[in-house]
Short mmCIF file of N, CA and C in Angstrom, two decimals:
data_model
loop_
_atom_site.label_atom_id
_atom_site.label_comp_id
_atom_site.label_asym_id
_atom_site.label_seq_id
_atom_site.Cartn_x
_atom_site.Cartn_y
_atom_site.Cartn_z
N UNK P 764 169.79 7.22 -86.68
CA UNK P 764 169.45 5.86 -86.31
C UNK P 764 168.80 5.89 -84.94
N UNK P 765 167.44 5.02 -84.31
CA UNK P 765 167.23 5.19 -83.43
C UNK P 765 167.23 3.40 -83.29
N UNK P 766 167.55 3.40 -81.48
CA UNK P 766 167.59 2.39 -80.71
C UNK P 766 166.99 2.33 -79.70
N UNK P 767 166.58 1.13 -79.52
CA UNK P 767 165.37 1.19 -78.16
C UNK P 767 166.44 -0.79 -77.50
N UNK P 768 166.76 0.06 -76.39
CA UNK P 768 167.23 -1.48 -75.48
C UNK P 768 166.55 -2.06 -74.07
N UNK P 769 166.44 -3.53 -74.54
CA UNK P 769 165.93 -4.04 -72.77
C UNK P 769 166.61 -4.85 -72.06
N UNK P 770 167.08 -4.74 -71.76
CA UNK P 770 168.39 -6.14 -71.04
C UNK P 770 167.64 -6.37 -69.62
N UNK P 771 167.78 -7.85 -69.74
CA UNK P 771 167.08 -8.30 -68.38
C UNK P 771 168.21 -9.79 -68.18
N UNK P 772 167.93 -9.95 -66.58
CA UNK P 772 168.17 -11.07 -66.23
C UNK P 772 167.66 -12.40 -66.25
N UNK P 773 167.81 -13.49 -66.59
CA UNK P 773 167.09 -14.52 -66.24
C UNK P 773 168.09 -15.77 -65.76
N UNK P 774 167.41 -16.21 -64.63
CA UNK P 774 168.09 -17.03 -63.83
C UNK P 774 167.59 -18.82 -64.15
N UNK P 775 168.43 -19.50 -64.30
CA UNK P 775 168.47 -20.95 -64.53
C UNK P 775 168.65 -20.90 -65.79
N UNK P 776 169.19 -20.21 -66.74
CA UNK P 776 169.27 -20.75 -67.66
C UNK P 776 170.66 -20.41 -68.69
N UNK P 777 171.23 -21.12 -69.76
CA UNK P 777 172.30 -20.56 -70.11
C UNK P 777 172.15 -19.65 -71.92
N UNK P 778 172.96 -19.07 -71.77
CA UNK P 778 172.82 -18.09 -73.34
C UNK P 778 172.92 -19.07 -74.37
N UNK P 779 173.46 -20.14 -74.52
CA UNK P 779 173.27 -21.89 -75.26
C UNK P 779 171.45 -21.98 -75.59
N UNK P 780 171.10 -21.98 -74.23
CA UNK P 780 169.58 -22.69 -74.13
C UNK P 780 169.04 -21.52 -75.06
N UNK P 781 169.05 -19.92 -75.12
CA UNK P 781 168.03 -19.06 -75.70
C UNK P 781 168.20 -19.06 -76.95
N UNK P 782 169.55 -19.06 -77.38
CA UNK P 782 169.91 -19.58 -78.60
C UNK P 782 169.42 -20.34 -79.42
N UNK P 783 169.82 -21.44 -79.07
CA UNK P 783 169.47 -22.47 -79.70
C UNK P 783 167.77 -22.75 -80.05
N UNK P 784 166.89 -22.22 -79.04
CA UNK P 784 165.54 -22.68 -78.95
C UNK P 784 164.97 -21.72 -79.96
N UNK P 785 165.44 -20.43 -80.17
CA UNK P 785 165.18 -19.26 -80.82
C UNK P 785 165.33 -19.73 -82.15
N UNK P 786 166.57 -20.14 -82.74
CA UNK P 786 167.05 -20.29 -83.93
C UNK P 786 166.29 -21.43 -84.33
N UNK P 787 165.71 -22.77 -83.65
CA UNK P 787 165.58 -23.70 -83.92
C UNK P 787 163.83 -23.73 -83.81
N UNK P 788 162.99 -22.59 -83.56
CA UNK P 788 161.82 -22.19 -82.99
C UNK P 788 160.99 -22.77 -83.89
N UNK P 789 159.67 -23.62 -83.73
CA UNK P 789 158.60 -24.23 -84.30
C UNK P 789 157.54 -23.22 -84.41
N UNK P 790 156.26 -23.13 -84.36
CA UNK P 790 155.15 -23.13 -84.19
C UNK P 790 154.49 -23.24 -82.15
N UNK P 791 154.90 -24.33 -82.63
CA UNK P 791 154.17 -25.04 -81.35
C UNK P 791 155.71 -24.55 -80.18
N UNK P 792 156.67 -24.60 -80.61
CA UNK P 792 157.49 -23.76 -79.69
C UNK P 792 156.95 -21.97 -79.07
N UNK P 793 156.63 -21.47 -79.95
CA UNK P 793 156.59 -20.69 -79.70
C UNK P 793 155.20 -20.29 -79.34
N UNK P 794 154.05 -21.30 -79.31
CA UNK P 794 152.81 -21.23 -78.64
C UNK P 794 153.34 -21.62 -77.12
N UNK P 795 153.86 -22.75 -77.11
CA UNK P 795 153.98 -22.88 -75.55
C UNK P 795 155.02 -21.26 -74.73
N UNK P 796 155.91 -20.96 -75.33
CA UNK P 796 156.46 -20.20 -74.80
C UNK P 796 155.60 -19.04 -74.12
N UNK P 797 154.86 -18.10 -75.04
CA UNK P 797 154.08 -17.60 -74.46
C UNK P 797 152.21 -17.57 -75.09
N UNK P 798 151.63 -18.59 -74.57
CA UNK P 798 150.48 -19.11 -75.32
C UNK P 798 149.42 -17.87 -75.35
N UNK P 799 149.13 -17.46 -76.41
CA UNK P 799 147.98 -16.10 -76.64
C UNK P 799 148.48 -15.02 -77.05
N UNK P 800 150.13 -15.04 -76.99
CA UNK P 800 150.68 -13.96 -77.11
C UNK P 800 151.72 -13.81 -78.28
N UNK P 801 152.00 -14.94 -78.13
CA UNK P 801 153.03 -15.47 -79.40
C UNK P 801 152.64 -16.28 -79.87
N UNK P 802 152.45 -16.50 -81.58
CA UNK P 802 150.96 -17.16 -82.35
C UNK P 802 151.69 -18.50 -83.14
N UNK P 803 152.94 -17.06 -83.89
CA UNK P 803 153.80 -17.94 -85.22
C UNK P 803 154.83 -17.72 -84.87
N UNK P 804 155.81 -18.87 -85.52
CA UNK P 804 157.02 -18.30 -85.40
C UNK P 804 157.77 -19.71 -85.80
N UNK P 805 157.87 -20.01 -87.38
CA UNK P 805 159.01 -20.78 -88.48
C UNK P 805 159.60 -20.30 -89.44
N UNK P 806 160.38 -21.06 -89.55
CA UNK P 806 161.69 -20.59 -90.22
C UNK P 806 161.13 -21.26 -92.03
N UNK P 807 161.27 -20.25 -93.30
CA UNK P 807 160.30 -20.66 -94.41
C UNK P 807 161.07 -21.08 -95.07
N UNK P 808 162.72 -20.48 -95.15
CA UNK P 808 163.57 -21.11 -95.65
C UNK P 808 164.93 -20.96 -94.96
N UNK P 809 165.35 -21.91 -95.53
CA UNK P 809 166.66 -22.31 -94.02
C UNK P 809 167.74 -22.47 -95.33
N UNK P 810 169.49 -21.93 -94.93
CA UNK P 810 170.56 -21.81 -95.49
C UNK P 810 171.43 -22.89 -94.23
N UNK P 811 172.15 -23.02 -95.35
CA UNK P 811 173.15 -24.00 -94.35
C UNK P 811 173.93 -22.54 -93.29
N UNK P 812 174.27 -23.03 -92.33
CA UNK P 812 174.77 -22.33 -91.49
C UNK P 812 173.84 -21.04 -90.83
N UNK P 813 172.22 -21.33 -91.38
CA UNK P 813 171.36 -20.39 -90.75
C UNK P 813 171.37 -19.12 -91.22
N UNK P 814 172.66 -18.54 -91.13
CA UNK P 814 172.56 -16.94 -92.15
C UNK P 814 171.44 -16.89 -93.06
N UNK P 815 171.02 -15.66 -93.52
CA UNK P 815 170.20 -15.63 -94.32
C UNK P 815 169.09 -16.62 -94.19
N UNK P 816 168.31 -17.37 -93.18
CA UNK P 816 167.16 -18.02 -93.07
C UNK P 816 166.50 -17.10 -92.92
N UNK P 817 165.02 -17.44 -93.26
CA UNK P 817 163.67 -16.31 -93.39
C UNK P 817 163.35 -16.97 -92.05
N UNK P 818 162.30 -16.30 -91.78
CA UNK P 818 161.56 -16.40 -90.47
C UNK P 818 160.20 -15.86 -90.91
N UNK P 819 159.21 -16.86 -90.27
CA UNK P 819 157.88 -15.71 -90.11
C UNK P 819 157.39 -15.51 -88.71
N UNK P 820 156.53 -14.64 -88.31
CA UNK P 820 156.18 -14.67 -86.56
C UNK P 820 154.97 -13.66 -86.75
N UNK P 821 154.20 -13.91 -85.81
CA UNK P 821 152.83 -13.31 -85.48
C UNK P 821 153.29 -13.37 -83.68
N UNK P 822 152.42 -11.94 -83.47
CA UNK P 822 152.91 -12.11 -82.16
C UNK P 822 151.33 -10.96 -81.78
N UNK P 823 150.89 -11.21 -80.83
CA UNK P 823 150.35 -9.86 -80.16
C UNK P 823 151.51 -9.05 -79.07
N UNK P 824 151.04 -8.00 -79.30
CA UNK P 824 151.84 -7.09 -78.97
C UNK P 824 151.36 -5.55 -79.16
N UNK P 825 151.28 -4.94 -77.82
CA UNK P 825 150.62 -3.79 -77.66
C UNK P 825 148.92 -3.59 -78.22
N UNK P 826 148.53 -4.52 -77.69
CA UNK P 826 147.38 -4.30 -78.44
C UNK P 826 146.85 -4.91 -80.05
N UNK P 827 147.90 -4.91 -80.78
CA UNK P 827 147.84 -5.65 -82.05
C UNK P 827 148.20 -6.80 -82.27
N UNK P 828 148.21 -7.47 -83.48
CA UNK P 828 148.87 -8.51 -83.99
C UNK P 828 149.84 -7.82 -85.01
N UNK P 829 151.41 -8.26 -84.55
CA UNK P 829 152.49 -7.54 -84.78
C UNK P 829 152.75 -8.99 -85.78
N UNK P 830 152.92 -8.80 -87.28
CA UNK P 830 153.53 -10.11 -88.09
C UNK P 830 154.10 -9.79 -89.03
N UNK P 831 155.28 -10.51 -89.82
CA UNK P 831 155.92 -10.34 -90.82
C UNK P 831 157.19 -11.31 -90.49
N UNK P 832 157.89 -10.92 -91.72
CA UNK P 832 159.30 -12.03 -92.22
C UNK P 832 160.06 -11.35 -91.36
N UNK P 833 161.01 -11.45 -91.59
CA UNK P 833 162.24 -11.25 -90.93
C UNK P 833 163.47 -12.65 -91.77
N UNK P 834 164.74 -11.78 -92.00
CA UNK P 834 166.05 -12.76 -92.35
C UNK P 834 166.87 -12.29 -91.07
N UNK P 835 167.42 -13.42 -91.01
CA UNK P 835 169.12 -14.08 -89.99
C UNK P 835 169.96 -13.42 -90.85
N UNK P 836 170.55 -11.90 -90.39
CA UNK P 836 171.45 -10.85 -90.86
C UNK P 836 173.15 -11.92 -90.21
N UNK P 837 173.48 -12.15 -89.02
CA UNK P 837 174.15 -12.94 -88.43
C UNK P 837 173.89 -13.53 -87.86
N UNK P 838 174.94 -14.34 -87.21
CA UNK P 838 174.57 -15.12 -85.97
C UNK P 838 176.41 -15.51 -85.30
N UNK P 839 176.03 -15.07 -84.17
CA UNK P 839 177.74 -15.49 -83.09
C UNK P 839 176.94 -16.77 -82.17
N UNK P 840 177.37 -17.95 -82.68
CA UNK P 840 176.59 -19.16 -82.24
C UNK P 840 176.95 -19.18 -80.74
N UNK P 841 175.59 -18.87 -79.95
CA UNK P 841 175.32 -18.83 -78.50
C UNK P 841 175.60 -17.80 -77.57
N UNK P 842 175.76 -16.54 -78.54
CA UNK P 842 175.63 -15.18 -77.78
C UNK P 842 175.19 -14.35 -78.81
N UNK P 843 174.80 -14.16 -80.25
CA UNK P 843 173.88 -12.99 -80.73
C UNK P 843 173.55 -13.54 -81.94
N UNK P 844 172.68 -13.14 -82.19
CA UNK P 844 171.52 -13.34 -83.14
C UNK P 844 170.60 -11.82 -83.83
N UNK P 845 171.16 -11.45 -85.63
CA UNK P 845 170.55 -10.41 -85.80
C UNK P 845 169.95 -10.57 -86.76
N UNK P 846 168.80 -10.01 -86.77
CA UNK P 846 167.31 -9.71 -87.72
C UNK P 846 167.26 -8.94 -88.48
N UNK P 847 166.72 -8.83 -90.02
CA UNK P 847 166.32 -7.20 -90.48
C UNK P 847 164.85 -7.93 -91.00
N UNK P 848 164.48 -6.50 -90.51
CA UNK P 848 162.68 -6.60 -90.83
C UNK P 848 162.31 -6.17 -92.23
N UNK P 849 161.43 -7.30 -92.61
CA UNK P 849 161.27 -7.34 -94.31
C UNK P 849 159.55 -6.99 -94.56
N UNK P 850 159.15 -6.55 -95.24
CA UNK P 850 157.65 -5.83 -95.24
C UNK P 850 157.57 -5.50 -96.89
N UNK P 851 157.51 -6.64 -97.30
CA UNK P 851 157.35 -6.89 -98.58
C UNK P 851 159.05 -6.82 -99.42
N UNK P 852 159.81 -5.71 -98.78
CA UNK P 852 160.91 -5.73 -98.95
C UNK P 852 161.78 -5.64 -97.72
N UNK P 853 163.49 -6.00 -97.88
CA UNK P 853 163.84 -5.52 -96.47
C UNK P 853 163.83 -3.65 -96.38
N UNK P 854 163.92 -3.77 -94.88
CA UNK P 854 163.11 -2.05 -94.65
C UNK P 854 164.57 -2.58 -93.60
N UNK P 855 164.97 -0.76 -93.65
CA UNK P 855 166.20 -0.61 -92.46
C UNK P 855 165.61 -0.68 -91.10
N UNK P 856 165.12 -1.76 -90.40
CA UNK P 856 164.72 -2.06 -89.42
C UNK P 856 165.18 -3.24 -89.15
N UNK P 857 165.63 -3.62 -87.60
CA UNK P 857 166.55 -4.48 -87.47
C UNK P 857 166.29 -4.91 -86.11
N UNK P 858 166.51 -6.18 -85.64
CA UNK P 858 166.68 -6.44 -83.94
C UNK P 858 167.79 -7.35 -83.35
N UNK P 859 168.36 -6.99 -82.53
CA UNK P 859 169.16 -8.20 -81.98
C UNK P 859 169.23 -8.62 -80.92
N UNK P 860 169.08 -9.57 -80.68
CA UNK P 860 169.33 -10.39 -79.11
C UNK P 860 170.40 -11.11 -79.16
N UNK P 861 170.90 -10.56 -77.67
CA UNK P 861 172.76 -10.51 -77.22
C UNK P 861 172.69 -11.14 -76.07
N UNK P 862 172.78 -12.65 -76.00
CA UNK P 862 173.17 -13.87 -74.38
C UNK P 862 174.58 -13.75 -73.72
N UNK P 863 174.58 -13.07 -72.64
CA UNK P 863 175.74 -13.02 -72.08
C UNK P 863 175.72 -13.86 -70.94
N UNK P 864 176.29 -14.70 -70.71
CA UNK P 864 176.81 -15.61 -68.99
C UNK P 864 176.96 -14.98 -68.18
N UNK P 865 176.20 -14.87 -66.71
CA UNK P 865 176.00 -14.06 -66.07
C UNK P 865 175.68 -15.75 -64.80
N UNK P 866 176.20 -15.52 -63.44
CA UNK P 866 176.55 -16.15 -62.47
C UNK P 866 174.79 -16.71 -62.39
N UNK P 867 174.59 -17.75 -62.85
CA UNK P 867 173.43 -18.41 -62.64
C UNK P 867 172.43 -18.34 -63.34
N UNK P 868 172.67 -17.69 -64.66
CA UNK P 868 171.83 -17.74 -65.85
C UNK P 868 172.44 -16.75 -66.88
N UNK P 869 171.78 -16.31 -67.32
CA UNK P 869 171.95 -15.24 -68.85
C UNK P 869 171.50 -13.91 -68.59
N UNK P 870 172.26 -12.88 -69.33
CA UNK P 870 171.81 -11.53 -69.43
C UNK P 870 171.50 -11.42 -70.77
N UNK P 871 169.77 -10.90 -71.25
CA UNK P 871 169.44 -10.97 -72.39
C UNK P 871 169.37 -9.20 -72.82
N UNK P 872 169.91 -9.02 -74.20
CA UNK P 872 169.78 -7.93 -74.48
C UNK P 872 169.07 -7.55 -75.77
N UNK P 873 168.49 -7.23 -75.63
CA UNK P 873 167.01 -6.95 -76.74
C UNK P 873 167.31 -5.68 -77.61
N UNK P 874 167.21 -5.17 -78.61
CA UNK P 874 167.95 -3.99 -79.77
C UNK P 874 166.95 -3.84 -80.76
N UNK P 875 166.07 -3.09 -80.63
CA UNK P 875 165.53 -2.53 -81.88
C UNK P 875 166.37 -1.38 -82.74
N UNK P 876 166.52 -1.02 -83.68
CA UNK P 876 167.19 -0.11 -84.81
C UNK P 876 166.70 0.32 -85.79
N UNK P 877 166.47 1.39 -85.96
CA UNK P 877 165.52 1.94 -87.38
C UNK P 877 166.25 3.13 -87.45
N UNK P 878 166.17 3.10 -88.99
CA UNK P 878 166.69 4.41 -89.73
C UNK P 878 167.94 4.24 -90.70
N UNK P 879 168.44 5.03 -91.00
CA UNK P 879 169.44 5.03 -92.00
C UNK P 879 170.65 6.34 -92.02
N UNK P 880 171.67 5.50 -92.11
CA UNK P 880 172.96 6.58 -92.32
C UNK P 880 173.28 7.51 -92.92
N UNK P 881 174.21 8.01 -92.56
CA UNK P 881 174.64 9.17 -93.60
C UNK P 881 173.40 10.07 -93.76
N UNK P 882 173.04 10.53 -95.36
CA UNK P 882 172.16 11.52 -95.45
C UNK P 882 170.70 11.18 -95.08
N UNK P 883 170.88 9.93 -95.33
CA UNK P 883 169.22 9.43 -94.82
C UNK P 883 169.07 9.41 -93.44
N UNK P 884 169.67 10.00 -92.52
CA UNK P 884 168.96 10.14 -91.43
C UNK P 884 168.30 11.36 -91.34
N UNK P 885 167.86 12.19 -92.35
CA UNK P 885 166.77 12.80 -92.49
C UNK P 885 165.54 12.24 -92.61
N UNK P 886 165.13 10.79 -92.60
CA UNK P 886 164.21 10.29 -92.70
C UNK P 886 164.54 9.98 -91.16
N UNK P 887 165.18 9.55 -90.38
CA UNK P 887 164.77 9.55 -88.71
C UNK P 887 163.48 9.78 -87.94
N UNK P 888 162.88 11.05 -88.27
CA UNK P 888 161.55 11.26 -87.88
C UNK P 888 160.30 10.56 -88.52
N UNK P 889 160.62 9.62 -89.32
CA UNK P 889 159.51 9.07 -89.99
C UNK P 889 159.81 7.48 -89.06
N UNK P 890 160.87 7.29 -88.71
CA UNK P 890 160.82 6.24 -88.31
C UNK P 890 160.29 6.23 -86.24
N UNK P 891 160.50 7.83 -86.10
CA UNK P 891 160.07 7.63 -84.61
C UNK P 891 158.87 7.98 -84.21
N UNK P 892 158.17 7.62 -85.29
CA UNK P 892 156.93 7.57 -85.93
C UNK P 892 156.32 6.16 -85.09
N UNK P 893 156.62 4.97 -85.25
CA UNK P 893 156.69 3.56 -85.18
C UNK P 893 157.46 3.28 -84.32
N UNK P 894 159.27 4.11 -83.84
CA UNK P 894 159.84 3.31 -82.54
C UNK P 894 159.33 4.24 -81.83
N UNK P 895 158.56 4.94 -81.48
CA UNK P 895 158.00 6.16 -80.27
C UNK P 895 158.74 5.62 -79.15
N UNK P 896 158.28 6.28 -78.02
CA UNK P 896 158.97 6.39 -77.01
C UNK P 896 157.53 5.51 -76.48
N UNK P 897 156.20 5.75 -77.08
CA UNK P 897 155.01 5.05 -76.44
C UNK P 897 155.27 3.59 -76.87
N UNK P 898 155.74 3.58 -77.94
CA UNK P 898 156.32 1.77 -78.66
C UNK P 898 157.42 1.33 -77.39
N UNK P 899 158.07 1.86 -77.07
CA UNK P 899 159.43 1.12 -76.49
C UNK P 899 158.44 1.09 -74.64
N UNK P 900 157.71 1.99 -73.99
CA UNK P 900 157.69 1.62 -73.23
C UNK P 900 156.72 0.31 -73.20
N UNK P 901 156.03 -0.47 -74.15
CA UNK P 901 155.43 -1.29 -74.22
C UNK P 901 156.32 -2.84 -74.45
N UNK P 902 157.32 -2.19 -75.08
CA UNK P 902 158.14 -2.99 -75.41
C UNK P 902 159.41 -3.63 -74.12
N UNK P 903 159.67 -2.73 -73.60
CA UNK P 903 160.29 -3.23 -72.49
C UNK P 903 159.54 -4.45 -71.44
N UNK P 904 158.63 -4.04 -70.83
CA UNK P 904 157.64 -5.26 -70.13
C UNK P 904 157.29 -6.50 -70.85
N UNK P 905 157.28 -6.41 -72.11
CA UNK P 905 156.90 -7.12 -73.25
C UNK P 905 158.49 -8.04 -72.94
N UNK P 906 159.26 -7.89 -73.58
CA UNK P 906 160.73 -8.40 -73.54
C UNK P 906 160.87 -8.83 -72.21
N UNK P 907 160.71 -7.93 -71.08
CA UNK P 907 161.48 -8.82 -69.93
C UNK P 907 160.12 -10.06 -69.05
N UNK P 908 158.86 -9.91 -69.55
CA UNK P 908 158.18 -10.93 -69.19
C UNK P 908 158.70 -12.15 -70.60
N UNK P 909 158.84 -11.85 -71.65
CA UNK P 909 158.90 -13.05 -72.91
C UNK P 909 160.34 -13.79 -72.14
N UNK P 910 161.12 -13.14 -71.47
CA UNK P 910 162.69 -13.97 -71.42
C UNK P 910 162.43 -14.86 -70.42
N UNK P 911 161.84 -14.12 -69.26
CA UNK P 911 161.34 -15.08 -67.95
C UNK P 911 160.95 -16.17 -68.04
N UNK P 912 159.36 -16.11 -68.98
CA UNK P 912 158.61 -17.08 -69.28
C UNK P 912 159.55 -18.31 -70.39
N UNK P 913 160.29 -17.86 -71.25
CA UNK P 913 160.75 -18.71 -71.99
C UNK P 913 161.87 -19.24 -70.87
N UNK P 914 162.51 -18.81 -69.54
CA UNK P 914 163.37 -19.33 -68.99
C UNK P 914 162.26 -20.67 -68.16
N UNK P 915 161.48 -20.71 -68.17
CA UNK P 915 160.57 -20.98 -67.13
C UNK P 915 160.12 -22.44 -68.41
N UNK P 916 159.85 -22.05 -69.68
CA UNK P 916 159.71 -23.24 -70.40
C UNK P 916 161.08 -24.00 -70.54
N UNK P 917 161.87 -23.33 -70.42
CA UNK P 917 163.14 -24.35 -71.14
C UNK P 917 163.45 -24.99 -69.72
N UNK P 918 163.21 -24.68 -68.68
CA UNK P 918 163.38 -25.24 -67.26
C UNK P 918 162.77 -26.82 -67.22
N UNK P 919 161.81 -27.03 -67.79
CA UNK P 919 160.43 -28.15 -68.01
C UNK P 919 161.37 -29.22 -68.35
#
């Protein structure tokens, strides 16, 4: 299994506010959040209690346009929220963001995961293929400018 983490700080705001705006995310939410960079991002079908809601999102990112589904694997209402990435089917790829209370805002923790247990982590190298080490360092700056800026919209 490989993991790639970014935990950052953001100040003024509470693990409630990222929550909620995330789970509850429009279109037009997620243009203002980060406009040019983040395109899409609704929910296609919604379950009571959110579990299992689809998601779609377009995002640039590293250079590309990064898009696809994604389902609400869990949710601990106002501290984590987990994803598995679906690409026509679900694929053992996964993300989670973890809001912890931290003296004047939130500590956000960002989790990519790919691969598979047991004997299938002989496929591991196919997946660090896609989480490279060149993917994650793009990904870190990526994550701790997206938390800022979204602290900076929910401030408004």
């Amino acid at each position: 299994m490989i993991t790639l983490q970014t935990i950052v700080d953001v100040k003024g705001v509470k693990p409630k506010d990222f929550y909620e705006f995330i789970l509850n995310c429009t279109d037009e939410d997620y243009n203002r959040w980060w406009p040019g960079t983040h395109l899409v991002w609704h929910t296609v079908k919604k379950f009571p209690g959110n579990t299992g809601n689809l998601i779609y999102s377009e995002q640039m990112f590293g250079g590309h346009l990064e898009k696809g589904h994604s389902v609400i694997k869990k949710l601990v209402p106002y501290n984590e929220m987990h994803f598995q990435v679906i690409r026509g089917i679900r694929v053992p790829v996964w993300y989670t963001l973890k809001f912890d209370d931290i003296p004047g805002g939130v500590r956000v923790t960002h989790l990519v995961f790919g691969g598979l247990n047991g004997i299938g982590k002989i496929f591991d190298p196919l997946f660090r293929l896609f989480l490279s080490e060149a993917y994650n360092a793009e990904l870190d700056p990526h994550v701790i400018e997206e938390f800022h800026r979204l602290a900076t919209v929910l401030a408004k």
